[in-house]
Every structure is written in C-alpha cells, then in structure tokens.
Coordinates of C-alpha atoms and ligand atoms in Angstrom, one line a residue:
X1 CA 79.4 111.0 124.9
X2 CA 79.7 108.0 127.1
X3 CA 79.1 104.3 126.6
X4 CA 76.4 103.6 124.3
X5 CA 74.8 100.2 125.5
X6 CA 72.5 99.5 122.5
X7 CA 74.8 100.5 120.2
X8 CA 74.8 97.2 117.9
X9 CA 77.8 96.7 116.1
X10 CA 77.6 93.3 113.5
X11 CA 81.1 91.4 113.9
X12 CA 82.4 89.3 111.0
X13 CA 85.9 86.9 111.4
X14 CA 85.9 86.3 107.6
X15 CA 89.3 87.5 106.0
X16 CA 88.3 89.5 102.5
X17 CA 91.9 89.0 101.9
X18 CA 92.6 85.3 102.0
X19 CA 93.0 82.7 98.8
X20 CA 89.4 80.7 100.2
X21 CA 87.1 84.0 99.7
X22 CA 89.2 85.9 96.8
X23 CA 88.5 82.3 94.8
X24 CA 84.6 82.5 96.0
X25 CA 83.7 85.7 97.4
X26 CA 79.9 85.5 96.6
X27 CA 78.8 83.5 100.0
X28 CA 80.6 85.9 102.1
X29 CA 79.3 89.0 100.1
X30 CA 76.0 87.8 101.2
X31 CA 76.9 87.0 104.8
X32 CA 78.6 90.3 104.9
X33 CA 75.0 91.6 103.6
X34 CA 73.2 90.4 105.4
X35 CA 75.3 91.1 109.0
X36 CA 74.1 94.6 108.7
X37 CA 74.7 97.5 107.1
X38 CA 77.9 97.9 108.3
X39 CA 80.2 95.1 109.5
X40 CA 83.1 95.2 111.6
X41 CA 85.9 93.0 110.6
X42 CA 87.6 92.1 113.8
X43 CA 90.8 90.3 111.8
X44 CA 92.1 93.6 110.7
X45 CA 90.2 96.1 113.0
X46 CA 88.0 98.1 109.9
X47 CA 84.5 98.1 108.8
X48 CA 82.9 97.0 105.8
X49 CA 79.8 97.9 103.5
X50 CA 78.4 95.0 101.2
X51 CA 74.9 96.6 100.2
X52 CA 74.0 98.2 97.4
X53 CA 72.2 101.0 99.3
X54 CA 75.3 102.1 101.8
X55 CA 78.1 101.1 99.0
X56 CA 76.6 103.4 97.2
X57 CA 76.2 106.7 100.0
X58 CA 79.4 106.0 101.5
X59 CA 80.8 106.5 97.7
X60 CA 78.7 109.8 97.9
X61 CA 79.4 111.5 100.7
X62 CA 83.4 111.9 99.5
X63 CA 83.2 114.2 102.9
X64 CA 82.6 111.6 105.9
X65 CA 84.2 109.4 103.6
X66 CA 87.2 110.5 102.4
X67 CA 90.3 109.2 99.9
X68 CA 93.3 111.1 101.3
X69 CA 93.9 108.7 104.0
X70 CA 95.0 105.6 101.1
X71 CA 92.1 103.8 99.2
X72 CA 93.8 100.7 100.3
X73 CA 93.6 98.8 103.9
X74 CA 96.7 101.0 104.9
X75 CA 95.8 104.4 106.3
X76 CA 98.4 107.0 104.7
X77 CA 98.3 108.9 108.1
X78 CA 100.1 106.4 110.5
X79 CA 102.3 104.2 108.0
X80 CA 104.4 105.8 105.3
X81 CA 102.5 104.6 101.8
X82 CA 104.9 102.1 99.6
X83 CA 104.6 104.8 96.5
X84 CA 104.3 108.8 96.7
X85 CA 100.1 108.8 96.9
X86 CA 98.1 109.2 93.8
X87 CA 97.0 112.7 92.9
X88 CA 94.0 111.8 91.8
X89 CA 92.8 108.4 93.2
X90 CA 94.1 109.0 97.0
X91 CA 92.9 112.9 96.9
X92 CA 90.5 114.7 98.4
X93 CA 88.9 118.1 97.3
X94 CA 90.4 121.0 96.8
X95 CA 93.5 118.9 95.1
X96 CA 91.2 116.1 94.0
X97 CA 89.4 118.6 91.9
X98 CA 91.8 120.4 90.3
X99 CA 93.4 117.3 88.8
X100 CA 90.7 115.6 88.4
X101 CA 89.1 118.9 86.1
X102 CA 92.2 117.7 83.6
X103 CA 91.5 114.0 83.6
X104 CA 87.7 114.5 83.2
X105 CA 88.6 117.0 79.9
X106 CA 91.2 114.2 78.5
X107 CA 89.4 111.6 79.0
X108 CA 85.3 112.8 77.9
X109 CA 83.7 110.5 75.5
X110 CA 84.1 112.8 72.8
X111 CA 87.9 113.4 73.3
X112 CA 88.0 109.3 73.3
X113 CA 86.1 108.8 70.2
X114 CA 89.4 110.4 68.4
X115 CA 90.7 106.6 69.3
X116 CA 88.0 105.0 67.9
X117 CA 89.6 104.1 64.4
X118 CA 92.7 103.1 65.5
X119 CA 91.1 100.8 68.6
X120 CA 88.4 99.2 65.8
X121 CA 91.0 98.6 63.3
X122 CA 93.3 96.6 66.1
X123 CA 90.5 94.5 67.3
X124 CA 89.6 93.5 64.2
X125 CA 93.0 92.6 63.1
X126 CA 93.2 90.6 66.4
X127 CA 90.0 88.8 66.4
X128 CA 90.6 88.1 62.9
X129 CA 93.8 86.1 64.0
X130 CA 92.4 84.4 66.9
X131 CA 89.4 83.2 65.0
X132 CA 91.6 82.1 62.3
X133 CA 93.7 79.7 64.7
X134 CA 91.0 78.6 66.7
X135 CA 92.0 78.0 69.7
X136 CA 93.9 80.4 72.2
X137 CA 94.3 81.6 75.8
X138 CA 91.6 84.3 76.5
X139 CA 93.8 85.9 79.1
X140 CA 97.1 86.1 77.7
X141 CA 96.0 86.3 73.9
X142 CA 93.5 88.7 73.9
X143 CA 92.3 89.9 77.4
X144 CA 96.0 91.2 78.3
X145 CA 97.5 91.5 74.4
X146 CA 94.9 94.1 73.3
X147 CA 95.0 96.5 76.1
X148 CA 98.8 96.5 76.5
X149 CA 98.8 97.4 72.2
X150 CA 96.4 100.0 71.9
X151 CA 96.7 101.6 75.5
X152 CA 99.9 102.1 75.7
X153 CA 100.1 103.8 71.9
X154 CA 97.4 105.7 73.0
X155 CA 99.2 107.2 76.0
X156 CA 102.4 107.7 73.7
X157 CA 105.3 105.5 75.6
X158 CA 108.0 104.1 73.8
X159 CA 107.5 100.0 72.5
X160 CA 110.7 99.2 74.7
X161 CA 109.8 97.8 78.4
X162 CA 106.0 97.6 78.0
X163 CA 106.6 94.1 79.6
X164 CA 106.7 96.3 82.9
X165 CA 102.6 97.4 82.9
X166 CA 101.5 94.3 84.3
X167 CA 103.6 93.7 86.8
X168 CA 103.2 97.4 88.0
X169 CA 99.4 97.0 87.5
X170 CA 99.9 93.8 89.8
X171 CA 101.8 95.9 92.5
X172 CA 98.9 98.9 92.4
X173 CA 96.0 96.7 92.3
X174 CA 97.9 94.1 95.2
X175 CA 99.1 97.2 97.6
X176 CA 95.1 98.2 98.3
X177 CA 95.1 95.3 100.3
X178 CA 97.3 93.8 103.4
X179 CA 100.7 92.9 103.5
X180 CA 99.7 89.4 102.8
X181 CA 101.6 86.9 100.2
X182 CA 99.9 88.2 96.7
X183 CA 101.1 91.5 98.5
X184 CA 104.7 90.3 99.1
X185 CA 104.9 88.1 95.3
X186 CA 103.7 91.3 93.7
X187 CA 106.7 92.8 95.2
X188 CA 109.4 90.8 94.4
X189 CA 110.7 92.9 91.5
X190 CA 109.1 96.7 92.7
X191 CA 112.3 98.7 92.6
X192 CA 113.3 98.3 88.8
X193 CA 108.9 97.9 87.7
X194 CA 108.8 101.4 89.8
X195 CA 112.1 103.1 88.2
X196 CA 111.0 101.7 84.6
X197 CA 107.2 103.2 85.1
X198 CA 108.3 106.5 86.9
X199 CA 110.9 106.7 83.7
X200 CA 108.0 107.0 81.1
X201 CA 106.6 109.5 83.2
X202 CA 108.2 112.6 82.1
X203 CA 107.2 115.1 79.5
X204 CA 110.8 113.8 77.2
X205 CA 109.5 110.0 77.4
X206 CA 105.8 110.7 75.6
X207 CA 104.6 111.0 72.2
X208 CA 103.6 114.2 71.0
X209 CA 99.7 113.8 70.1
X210 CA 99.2 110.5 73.2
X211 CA 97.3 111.2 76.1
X212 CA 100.4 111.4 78.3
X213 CA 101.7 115.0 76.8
X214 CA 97.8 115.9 76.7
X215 CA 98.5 116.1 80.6
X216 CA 101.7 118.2 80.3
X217 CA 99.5 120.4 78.0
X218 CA 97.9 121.7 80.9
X219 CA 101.1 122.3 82.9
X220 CA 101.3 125.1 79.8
X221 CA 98.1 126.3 80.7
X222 CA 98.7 127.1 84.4
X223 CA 96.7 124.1 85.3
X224 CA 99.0 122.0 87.1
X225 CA 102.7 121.4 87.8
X226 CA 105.4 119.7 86.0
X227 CA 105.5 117.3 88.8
X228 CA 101.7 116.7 88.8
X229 CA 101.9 116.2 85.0
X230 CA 104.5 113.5 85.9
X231 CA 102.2 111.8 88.8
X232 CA 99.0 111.9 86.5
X233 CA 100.7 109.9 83.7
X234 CA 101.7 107.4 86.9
X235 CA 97.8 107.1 86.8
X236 CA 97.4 106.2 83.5
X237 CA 100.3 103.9 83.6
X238 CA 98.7 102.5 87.2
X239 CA 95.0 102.9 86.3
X240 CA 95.0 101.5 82.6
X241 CA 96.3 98.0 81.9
X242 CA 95.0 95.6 84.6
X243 CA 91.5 97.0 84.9
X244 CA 90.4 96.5 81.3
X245 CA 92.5 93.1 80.8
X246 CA 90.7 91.4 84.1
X247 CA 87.4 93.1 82.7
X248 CA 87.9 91.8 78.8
X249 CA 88.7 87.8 80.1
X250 CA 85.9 88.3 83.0
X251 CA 83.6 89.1 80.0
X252 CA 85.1 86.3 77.8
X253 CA 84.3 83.9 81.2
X254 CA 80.9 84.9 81.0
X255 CA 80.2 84.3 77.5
X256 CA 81.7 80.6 77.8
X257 CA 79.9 80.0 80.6
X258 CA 76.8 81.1 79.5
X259 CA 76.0 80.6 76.0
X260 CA 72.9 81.6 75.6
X261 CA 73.8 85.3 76.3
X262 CA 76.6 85.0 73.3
X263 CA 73.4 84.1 71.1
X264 CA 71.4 86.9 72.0
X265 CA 74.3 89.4 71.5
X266 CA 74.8 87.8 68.1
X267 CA 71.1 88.2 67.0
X268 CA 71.1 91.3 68.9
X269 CA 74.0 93.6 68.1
X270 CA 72.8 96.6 69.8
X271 CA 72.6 95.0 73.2
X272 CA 76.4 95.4 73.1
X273 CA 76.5 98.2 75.5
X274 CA 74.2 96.8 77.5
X275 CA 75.7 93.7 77.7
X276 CA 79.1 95.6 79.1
X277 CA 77.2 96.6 82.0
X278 CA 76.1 93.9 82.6
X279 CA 79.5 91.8 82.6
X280 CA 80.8 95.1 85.1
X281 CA 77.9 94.4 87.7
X282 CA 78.3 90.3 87.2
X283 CA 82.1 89.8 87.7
X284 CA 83.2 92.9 88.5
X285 CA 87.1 93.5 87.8
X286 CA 87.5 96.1 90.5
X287 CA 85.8 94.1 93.8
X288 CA 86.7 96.7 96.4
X289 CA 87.7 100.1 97.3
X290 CA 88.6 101.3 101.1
X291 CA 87.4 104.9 102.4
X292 CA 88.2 106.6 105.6
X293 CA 86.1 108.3 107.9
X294 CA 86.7 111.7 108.7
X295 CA 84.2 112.0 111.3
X296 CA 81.8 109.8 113.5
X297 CA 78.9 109.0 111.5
X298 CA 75.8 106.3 111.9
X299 CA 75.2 104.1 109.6
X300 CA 71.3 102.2 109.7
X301 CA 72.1 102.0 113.6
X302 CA 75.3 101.5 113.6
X303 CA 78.4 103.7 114.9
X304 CA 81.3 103.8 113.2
X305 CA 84.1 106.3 114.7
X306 CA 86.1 109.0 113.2
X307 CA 89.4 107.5 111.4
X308 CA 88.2 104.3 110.7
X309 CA 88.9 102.3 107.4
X310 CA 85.6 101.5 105.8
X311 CA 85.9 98.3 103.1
X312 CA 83.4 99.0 100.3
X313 CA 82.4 95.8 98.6
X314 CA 81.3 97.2 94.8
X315 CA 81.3 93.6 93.6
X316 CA 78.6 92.8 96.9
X317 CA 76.3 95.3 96.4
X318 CA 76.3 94.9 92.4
X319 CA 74.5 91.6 93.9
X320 CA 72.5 92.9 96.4
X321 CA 69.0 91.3 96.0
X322 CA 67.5 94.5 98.0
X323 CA 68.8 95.8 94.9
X324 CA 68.2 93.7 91.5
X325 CA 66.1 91.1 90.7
X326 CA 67.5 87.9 90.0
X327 CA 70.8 88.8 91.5
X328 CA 72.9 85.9 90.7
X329 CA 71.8 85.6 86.7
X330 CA 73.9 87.1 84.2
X331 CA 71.2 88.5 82.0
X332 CA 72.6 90.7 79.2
X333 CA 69.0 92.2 78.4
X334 CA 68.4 93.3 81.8
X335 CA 69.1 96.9 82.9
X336 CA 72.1 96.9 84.6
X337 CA 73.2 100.8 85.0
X338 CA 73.7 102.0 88.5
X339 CA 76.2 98.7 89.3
X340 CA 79.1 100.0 91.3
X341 CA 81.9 98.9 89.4
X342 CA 82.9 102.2 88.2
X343 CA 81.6 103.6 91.9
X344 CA 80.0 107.0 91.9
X345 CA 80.6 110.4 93.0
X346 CA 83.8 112.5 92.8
X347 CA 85.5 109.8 92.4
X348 CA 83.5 107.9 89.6
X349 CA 85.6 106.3 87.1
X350 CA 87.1 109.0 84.8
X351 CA 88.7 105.8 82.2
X352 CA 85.2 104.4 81.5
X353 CA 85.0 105.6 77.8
X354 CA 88.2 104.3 76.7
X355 CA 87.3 100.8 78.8
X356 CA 84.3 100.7 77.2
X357 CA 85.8 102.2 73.9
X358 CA 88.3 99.0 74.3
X359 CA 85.6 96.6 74.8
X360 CA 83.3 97.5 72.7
X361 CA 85.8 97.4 69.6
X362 CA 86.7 93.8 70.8
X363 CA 83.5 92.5 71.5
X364 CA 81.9 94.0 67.9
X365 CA 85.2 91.9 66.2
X366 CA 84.2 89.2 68.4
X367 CA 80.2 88.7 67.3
X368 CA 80.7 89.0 63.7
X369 CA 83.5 85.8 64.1
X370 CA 82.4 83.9 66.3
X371 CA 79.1 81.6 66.7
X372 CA 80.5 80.1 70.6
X373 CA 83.3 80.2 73.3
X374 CA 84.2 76.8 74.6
X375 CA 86.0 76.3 77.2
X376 CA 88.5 73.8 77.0
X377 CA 90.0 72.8 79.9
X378 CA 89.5 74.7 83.5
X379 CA 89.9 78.2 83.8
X380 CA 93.0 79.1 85.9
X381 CA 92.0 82.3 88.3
X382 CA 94.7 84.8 89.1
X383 CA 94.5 85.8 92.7
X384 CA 94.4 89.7 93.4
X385 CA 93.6 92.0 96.6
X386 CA 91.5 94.0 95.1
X387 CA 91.0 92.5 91.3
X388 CA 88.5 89.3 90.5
X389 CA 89.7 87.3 87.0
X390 CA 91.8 85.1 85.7
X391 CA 95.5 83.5 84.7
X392 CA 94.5 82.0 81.6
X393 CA 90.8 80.7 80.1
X394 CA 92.0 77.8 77.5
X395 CA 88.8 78.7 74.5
X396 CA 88.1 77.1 71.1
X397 CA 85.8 79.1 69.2
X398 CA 83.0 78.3 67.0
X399 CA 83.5 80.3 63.6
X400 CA 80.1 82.0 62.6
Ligands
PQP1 C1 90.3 101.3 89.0 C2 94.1 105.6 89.6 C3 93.0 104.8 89.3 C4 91.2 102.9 88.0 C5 96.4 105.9 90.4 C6 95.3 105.0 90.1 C7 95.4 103.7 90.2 C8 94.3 102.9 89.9 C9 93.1 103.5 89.5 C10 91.4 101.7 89.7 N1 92.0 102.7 89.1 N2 90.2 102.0 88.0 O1 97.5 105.4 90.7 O2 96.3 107.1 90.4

C-alpha cells in the first residue's frame, strides 16, 4: 500500500442534485464524460460513472459493485435507511436471488401478455376520449391516468386511496438522492402515504387473480415468507407508478417536439417497439442509480476505495458518443437496444414487459388517432432526484 503519487483522480464541484442540472443535465453528462472514467464528486464525497462503457461494467460486476448498501446517495451501513430496505432493489445475492427468482416468474413476457386485453381495451378507450376532446394535459390526463388504472387493477388493490401511489412513488424515487428540498417536500405527508401503502400490502388487502397474491402464492410454495410476500408487493406499489408515468409523458415530449418521428411511426407501425427504445435511451425516466463498492477496484486508471458510493449516470452514458452515433438525435429508426435505462445485470429491470406492455397499448391507440402533438403552451418539468419528466405538457392533437 502506501501513497500512490500518479494516481489521477478527475474532480468535479457540479451538484447532480440541484434544480440548475436536474432542469438541464445533458452539459454536465458530457463534462462528467469527459472528466474521466470515473469522477469524484467532491460536494458530497462519492464517485460517479457517466460513460456508456463503465455504466455499463459497474452494472455488471453486481460483486465490486454491490446494492445492499442503499441504491440511493445514503449508504444503509452508517445511517439508518428512512423505509425497511427493499428486498429486491437494495439486495444482494444470495437474498437478491431468491426473490428476485419470484419476480422474474411473475413478471416474464408471457405471464404479462395475460394483461394484454385488458391494457389494449383501456388505452383505446382513453385515447378515444382524449382525441375526442382535443386538447388535454399529457401528464395528468394520460401519462399519470393510465398507469394508476390499469396497474393498480392489475396488482389487485382496492379503488379506495389510490390517490396515495404518486406521492409514495415521489417519496421512493426522491429518497435515492440527498436530503435536499425535493427530498424534504416529498416528505411532507410520509407517515400516513407509508401506513396507506404498507396497508395494501398484506395477503387480506389483494385481489385474488392480481399480481400482488401471485407473490403470496409462493409463500405457499416454500418460496418466500409471509413478510417477504408483504415487502415484494411494497415493490410493486414503489416500482410501478412513477416509472411508466414519467416514461409515457417523456415519450409524449418527444413526439411534440419532434414531429417528424410521429410521421414515421404513423407510416410505419411496426417501428413501435423500436421507437420505445428509443424514447428510454433519449429521455430516460430513471437518470441514475448509486452502487457501492465492496472492495478497491481501478477503474481506466483510476482508484476508487472500498465502501465508496459510486453515481451511475444511465441517462449519460445512453448519450455517450464513444457509444452511438448521433448522440443527441432522437431517431426512432435507429437501433437503440443496449441503452441503460433498464440497466443490466442482476439487477436489470424485471417490470420492462408490463412498461412496455403499457406503452405499447397507448402508443398503438395513439397512431391510429392522431395525425400530430402540439404543444400549446410550455411544458412544465417536475423536478425529481432520481426521475427526468414533467408536471404537465399542455397538447392539442391533430385527428388523423
Ligand atoms: C426503477 C424496486 C424497483 C423500478 C423497491 C423498488 C423501487 C423502485 C424500483 C426503479 N424501480 N424501476 O422498492 O423495491
């Protein structure tokens, strides 16, 4: 051991935190890239990833990096976490993969596809009604109405108190990052959002046939515990809501903003999918996730110690030009798999085919209706620690 004297160590001031880069992160994703390949942030004492290539091994190698430890800027081991950690999404192996064995079975495309119907036939009804009056708010109308109908019902929680999901989402999704003010106004109401959530949690409070008792079906089979069942519907009630409903009005933004693209779709159908991806790598819902390391490791020359929290910008290196051509277009023809949006590794996103399930029965209701999106007045964005989108997108649509 010893001092290292050309050890180099990139040092960044910028806070990832504050209103100025939340509201315009992509100057300081490419400062941040360009710093190296890792950067320390002095303001908070962590380090933080921003290119496509280390974003993507750090998500990898779940053992240097590891999710036991909070997958927020708070490390679990030397402050008491505000909520009892996630089972699944602050885990590590051997718990991570016994629960996440259960979620990977519920959740597979062809377990999803059961929803399919029921998910088409409310997205039609919906864009049918939007279209009808012609102008709405893409946010609160359809980007946050749709989810909190069909995912909800699909979980199998009662109608009464649904008003709770976003604000719990808004507590989840703000917690990842510092005690800051979005962390403190997400608060304000935590005790009765937490008791309301934990309360539709139990194996009484859910539907027979939802997704919910699905997870207390494998209590029966000697999978898990009554309690786990109880904590893994907590992760459907914290992972479910917000992600989609940022995602559905980010994609909305995009097809406003760029025209073009909503022509293509609509003389080219099958792009859909495609087109998904593309929105995910573009404006990515979910901009960052935190790791901790669990041993000293090197990263392209530089040394980051053992314990250290480790930012990893998913939204950066889903721009990273080492990476894609034509970084900053939003191209819905080009090939835009391997974004980081849904990360990778053990801990890859086990919700992606209901979120695309949800958005693909919206967006195929959408391209039949619609000819354009205009925006009619200025988007409003909704400021979030660890969410990009918006507060309310004022559209008038074009009938087709
Ligand atoms: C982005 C699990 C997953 C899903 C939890 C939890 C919370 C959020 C997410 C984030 N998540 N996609 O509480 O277990």
């Amino acid at each position: 051991m010893g001092i290292d004297a050309t050890a180099i160590r990139p040092v960044s001031t910028v806070d990832p935190f504050s209103h100025a880069f939340l509201t315009d992160p992509y100057p300081h994703h490419q400062a941040m890239r360009e710093a190296g390949p890792a950067v320390w942030l002095a303001q908070y004492g962590i380090w933080a990833m921003a290119r496509h290539q280390e974003v993507r091994d750090a998500l990898t190698d779940w053992q240097t990096y590891c999710s036991g430890a909070g997958v927020g800027l708070s490390d679990f081991r030397k402050e008491p976490p505000w909520r009892p950690p996630s089972i699944i999404l602050e885990a590590d192996p051997p718990l991570h993969t016994r629960t996440r064995a259960v979620l990977t079975r519920i959740l597979s495309p062809a377990a999803i596809n059961v929803l399919r119907e029921t998910f088409t036939r409310e997205a039609e009804a919906l864009a049918g009604r939007l279209v009808a009056r012609g102008s709405f708010d893409g946010v609160a109308d359809l980007a946050e109405a749709y989810p909190l109908k069909v995912f909800p019902d699909a979980v199998g929680i009662s109608e009464e108190g649904r008003e709770n999901l976003l604000p719990y989402g808004n507590m989840v999704f703000n917690s990842f990052g510092p005690r800051n003010d979005l962390f403190e106004k997400a608060m304000a109401n935590a005790a009765a959002v937490r008791d309301w959530i934990m309360s539709k949690c139990s194996r009484a409070a859910l539907a027979p046939e939802g997704l919910g008792m699905q997870i207390f079906a494998a209590v029966d089979a000697g999978e898990l515990s009554e309690v786990e069942a109880g904590m893994l519907v907590r992760s459907f009630l914290s992972a479910g809501i917000d992600t989609t409903v940022y995602g559905l009005g980010n994609a909305l933004y995009c097809f406003a903003q760029y025209p073009e693209q909503w022509t293509i779709l609509r003389e080219n159908p099958n792009l859909m999918r495609l087109a998904f991806e593309e929105v995910l790598r573009f404006e990515a819902p979910v901009q960052t996730f935190f790791r901790t390391t669990t041993r000293a490791v090197d990263v392209g020359g530089v040394k980051l110690a053992d314990g250290e929290k480790v930012l990893l910008f998913l939204a950066a290196a889903n721009r990273d030009p080492r990476r894609w051509e034509r970084p900053d277009s939003f191209d819905i023809r080009r090939r835009a798999t391997g974004h980081m949006t849904f990360g990778t590794g053990i801990h890859g996103c086990v919700g992606q085919a209901i979120a695309r399930l949800e958005t693909e029965a919206v967006f195929s209701a959408l391209v039949k209706r619609v000819k354009a999106f205009e925006l009619v007045d200025e988007p409003v964005r909704r400021l979030n620690n660890t969410l990009r989108g918006f507060d309310s997108l004022p559209l008038r649509v074009v009938p087709a």
